[in-house]
Every structure is written in structure tokens, then in C-alpha cells.
Coordinates of C-alpha atoms in Angstrom, one line a residue:
Chain A
T213 CA -35.3 16.6 -10.3
Q214 CA -36.0 19.9 -9.7
L215 CA -39.6 20.6 -10.8
L216 CA -41.6 23.6 -10.6
E217 CA -45.4 23.8 -11.3
Q218 CA -46.9 27.0 -12.4
S219 CA -50.7 28.0 -12.2
P220 CA -52.9 29.0 -13.4
Q221 CA -51.8 28.5 -16.9
F222 CA -54.1 30.8 -18.4
L223 CA -55.6 33.9 -17.6
S224 CA -57.9 36.4 -19.0
I225 CA -58.7 39.0 -17.1
Q226 CA -60.4 42.5 -17.8
E227 CA -57.9 46.3 -17.5
G228 CA -57.6 46.9 -13.9
E229 CA -57.9 43.7 -11.9
N230 CA -55.6 42.3 -10.1
L231 CA -53.7 38.1 -10.6
T232 CA -51.6 35.9 -8.6
V233 CA -49.5 33.7 -10.5
Y234 CA -48.0 30.6 -8.3
C235 CA -45.2 28.6 -8.9
N236 CA -44.2 25.5 -6.5
S237 CA -42.0 22.8 -6.1
S238 CA -41.2 20.1 -3.4
S239 CA -37.5 21.6 -3.7
V240 CA -35.8 24.1 -2.1
F241 CA -34.3 26.6 -4.6
S242 CA -31.6 29.3 -3.4
S243 CA -32.7 31.8 -5.6
L244 CA -36.0 31.8 -7.7
Q245 CA -36.3 33.8 -11.0
W246 CA -39.3 35.3 -13.1
Y247 CA -39.3 36.6 -16.8
R248 CA -42.1 37.8 -18.6
Q249 CA -41.6 36.5 -22.2
E250 CA -43.9 38.9 -25.6
P251 CA -44.1 37.3 -28.7
G252 CA -41.9 37.0 -30.7
E253 CA -39.1 37.7 -28.3
G254 CA -36.6 36.3 -26.0
P255 CA -38.1 36.3 -21.6
V256 CA -36.9 39.4 -20.0
L257 CA -35.6 39.0 -16.1
L258 CA -38.2 41.0 -14.1
V259 CA -37.0 39.7 -10.5
T260 CA -34.6 37.3 -8.5
V261 CA -35.8 36.3 -4.9
V262 CA -33.5 35.1 -2.4
T263 CA -34.1 35.0 0.9
G264 CA -36.6 32.6 2.7
G265 CA -39.7 35.0 3.1
E266 CA -38.5 38.0 0.6
V267 CA -41.0 40.7 -0.9
K268 CA -39.8 42.5 -3.4
K269 CA -41.7 45.4 -6.0
L270 CA -41.3 46.3 -9.1
K271 CA -44.0 49.5 -9.9
R272 CA -47.2 47.2 -10.1
L273 CA -45.8 43.9 -9.4
T274 CA -45.1 42.4 -5.9
F275 CA -42.8 39.1 -5.8
Q276 CA -42.4 36.9 -2.8
F277 CA -40.1 33.6 -2.5
G278 CA -41.7 31.6 0.7
D279 CA -40.0 30.9 4.4
A280 CA -39.2 27.5 2.6
R281 CA -37.7 28.5 -0.9
K282 CA -40.0 26.3 -1.8
D283 CA -42.6 28.2 -3.6
S284 CA -42.8 31.8 -5.3
S285 CA -46.1 34.0 -6.1
L286 CA -46.5 36.9 -8.5
H287 CA -48.8 39.5 -7.9
I288 CA -49.7 42.5 -10.2
T289 CA -52.1 44.9 -9.1
A290 CA -54.8 46.9 -11.3
A291 CA -53.6 44.9 -14.8
Q292 CA -52.6 46.4 -17.9
P293 CA -53.0 45.1 -21.6
G294 CA -49.3 45.8 -21.7
D295 CA -48.9 43.6 -18.7
T296 CA -49.8 41.0 -21.5
G297 CA -47.3 38.0 -22.1
L298 CA -45.9 34.5 -21.1
Y299 CA -44.8 34.8 -17.2
L300 CA -41.9 31.8 -16.0
C301 CA -40.6 31.3 -13.2
A302 CA -37.3 29.8 -13.1
G303 CA -34.9 28.1 -10.3
Y304 CA -31.4 27.1 -10.6
N305 CA -31.1 23.3 -9.2
A306 CA -27.8 21.6 -8.1
G307 CA -26.6 21.3 -11.4
N308 CA -26.4 25.2 -12.0
M309 CA -29.0 24.3 -14.7
L310 CA -31.6 26.6 -15.0
T311 CA -35.1 25.0 -14.5
F312 CA -38.1 26.6 -15.5
G313 CA -41.8 26.5 -15.2
G314 CA -44.5 25.9 -17.7
G315 CA -45.6 29.7 -17.5
T316 CA -48.7 31.5 -16.8
R317 CA -50.1 33.0 -20.5
L318 CA -51.6 36.3 -19.0
M319 CA -54.2 38.2 -21.4
V320 CA -55.0 41.9 -20.3
K321 CA -58.3 42.8 -22.0
P322 CA -58.9 46.8 -22.4
Chain B
K129 CA -24.8 48.0 -25.6
A130 CA -26.2 45.5 -28.4
G131 CA -27.8 42.6 -27.3
V132 CA -27.8 38.6 -28.2
T133 CA -28.4 37.9 -31.7
Q134 CA -29.8 35.0 -32.8
T135 CA -29.4 34.3 -36.6
P136 CA -31.5 32.7 -38.6
R137 CA -34.7 33.9 -37.1
Y138 CA -36.5 31.5 -38.9
L139 CA -35.2 28.2 -40.8
I140 CA -37.2 25.5 -42.4
K141 CA -35.7 22.1 -42.9
T142 CA -36.5 18.5 -43.0
R143 CA -36.2 15.5 -41.6
G144 CA -32.8 13.6 -41.1
Q145 CA -31.5 16.9 -42.6
Q146 CA -28.8 18.8 -39.5
V147 CA -29.0 22.7 -39.0
T148 CA -26.6 24.6 -37.4
L149 CA -27.8 27.8 -35.2
S150 CA -25.7 30.9 -34.4
C151 CA -25.2 32.8 -31.2
S152 CA -23.9 36.6 -30.3
P153 CA -23.4 37.4 -26.7
I154 CA -23.5 40.5 -25.7
S155 CA -20.3 42.2 -25.1
G156 CA -17.6 40.3 -22.4
H157 CA -20.4 37.9 -21.6
R158 CA -18.2 35.0 -21.6
S159 CA -21.9 32.1 -20.8
V160 CA -23.4 31.3 -22.9
S161 CA -26.7 28.7 -22.4
W162 CA -28.8 27.6 -25.1
Y163 CA -32.9 26.3 -24.6
Q164 CA -35.6 24.4 -26.0
Q165 CA -38.9 26.0 -26.1
T166 CA -42.4 24.3 -26.6
P167 CA -45.8 24.3 -26.4
G168 CA -45.6 20.9 -24.5
Q169 CA -42.4 21.3 -22.9
G170 CA -42.1 24.9 -22.1
L171 CA -38.6 26.1 -21.6
Q172 CA -35.7 23.2 -21.4
F173 CA -31.7 23.7 -20.5
L174 CA -30.1 22.5 -23.8
F175 CA -26.2 23.2 -22.6
E176 CA -24.1 26.2 -21.3
Y177 CA -20.5 27.2 -22.5
F178 CA -18.2 28.9 -20.6
S179 CA -15.0 30.4 -22.0
E180 CA -15.5 28.1 -24.9
T181 CA -16.1 24.9 -22.3
Q182 CA -19.4 23.1 -21.8
R183 CA -20.2 23.0 -18.9
N184 CA -23.9 22.1 -17.7
K185 CA -25.6 19.6 -20.7
G186 CA -29.0 19.1 -19.9
N187 CA -31.2 15.6 -20.8
F188 CA -31.1 15.5 -24.9
P189 CA -29.8 12.8 -27.1
G190 CA -26.5 13.7 -28.4
R191 CA -28.2 14.7 -31.5
F192 CA -27.7 18.4 -29.5
S193 CA -24.1 19.9 -30.0
G194 CA -23.1 22.4 -29.4
R195 CA -19.6 24.9 -29.1
Q196 CA -18.5 28.3 -28.4
F197 CA -15.5 30.5 -29.8
S198 CA -12.7 32.8 -28.5
N199 CA -14.9 35.7 -29.0
S200 CA -17.8 34.0 -26.9
R201 CA -19.7 33.1 -30.3
S202 CA -21.7 29.9 -30.3
E203 CA -23.1 27.5 -32.1
M204 CA -25.3 25.0 -31.6
N205 CA -26.1 21.9 -34.2
V206 CA -28.5 19.2 -34.3
S207 CA -28.1 16.5 -36.7
T208 CA -31.0 14.1 -38.1
L209 CA -33.6 15.9 -37.2
E210 CA -37.2 15.0 -36.2
L211 CA -40.2 16.5 -36.2
G212 CA -40.1 17.2 -32.8
D213 CA -37.3 19.1 -33.2
S214 CA -39.5 21.6 -33.9
A215 CA -39.6 24.6 -31.6
L216 CA -37.7 28.0 -30.9
Y217 CA -34.3 28.1 -29.5
L218 CA -33.2 30.5 -27.5
C219 CA -29.8 31.5 -26.0
A220 CA -28.5 34.2 -23.8
S221 CA -25.6 34.9 -22.3
S222 CA -24.3 36.1 -19.1
L223 CA -21.2 37.3 -17.8
K224 CA -21.2 34.4 -14.9
K225 CA -19.4 35.4 -12.3
E226 CA -22.3 33.9 -9.7
V227 CA -24.3 31.5 -10.1
A228 CA -27.6 33.6 -10.4
D229 CA -25.9 36.2 -12.5
T230 CA -29.0 37.4 -14.7
Q231 CA -29.1 35.7 -18.4
Y232 CA -30.2 38.0 -21.2
F233 CA -31.8 35.9 -24.0
G234 CA -32.2 36.4 -27.6
P235 CA -35.1 36.7 -29.4
G236 CA -34.8 33.4 -30.6
T237 CA -35.0 30.8 -33.4
R238 CA -37.8 29.4 -34.9
L239 CA -37.3 26.3 -36.4
T240 CA -39.8 23.9 -38.3
V241 CA -38.8 20.4 -39.3
L242 CA -41.2 19.6 -42.2

């Protein structure tokens, strides 16, 4: 079973601070995805990383895929209250089923 | 283009009852996947349908079933409801031309079993 572990589970920070969320596995994934979910909504895809060592930037969000394709990180610079939400990493396992990490609940206080 | 819609949005049932949830995918999307989201277990894959055929199934008991119609709309059914079935049920649609195709999630159906 390919499991994805996210850390931290909860994060409460002040507006303007930086933060990093980690997604780790003992298994290799062909690709990893990051989603954000807000209350009352379904998850929304932020990015897909495919190549080991790949770095993608989305405004203040930076996503990195580990060289061995077993881990990924999401870094947010100068967090804003609008970044508040549940961040989920996910990867397709050998059976082509999308497996999700447990999620990181982020709260950014003004 | 309209997003993924799920009905109903909220549902309250009692133990032993059965329930049917509905999902309408984005127009042109042929793949529909269902997920269960709970505080304890997180988001877990239930099953995927493509062109009316179940292509993948997660590790859930047989009480959980689904189907897809020729217009790609999908339904999932849970029979003999248990308290632990209380969850947010999410459906997602994609074109599914590739494995890592973007999945677009609906807002979910929140099921409460009393």
C-alpha cells in the first residue's frame, strides 16, 4: 500500500509569515498533486509535479518534487488570510487510484 | 462550462437505511470517481467509472456500489447504513485521457447517519 504522510497536520500562523508543508512516502510515485480544499467545497487542484527534482511556482506558492519522487513540499511565502484551507497531497498508486495524504489544515490570521 | 454538481448536498439517514447519491460531471468528461472524506481517515478512493464501466475500486465493503449512465452521470449507493458511514462524499470528473488528468471535484454530499 502506498501511503502519503503529511506534516504538520495543523498550522496556525500570522499574515506575512512563511510556511512549508511536507508530503512523504516510502514509495515512488510517478507524479504528485497538491490540492486545496475550502469549507463546503471539494478539493481544487493546485499543481501536478512529474519529474524528480522539479520545482513549480504558482504566485507565492512553490512546489517541489523530491529527486527520488517519494516526497514533495509546498512552501508559501508571505501567507495571507485567503490561503487558509486544507492542503492535500495526492499521488496515483500502481492501480491508478488517487491516494491522498491526511492533509494540513492551515489558518492564516490577519 | 458548468462544474461538477452533486445532489443532494445534505442528507440525514438512520442506521440500516440505504441511500443514493448523484453526480453530474462536467460536460464531455467520461470519467467519474467517488471519494469518502472523514476527519479520521481523510479522503479515501471508493471507485471510478469510465464509459459506464467500473475501472477501479477502493477498499470498501460491498455495501458501497455505484453505476454510471450513458450520459456519464453517476450514482453511488450505500446499503444498510452504519454510523461510520457518516462522511462527506465527493465525486470528481475528468477527461481521463491520461492517468494524471486533472480531476474536478464537486462540492460533495454530506451524509449523516443517526
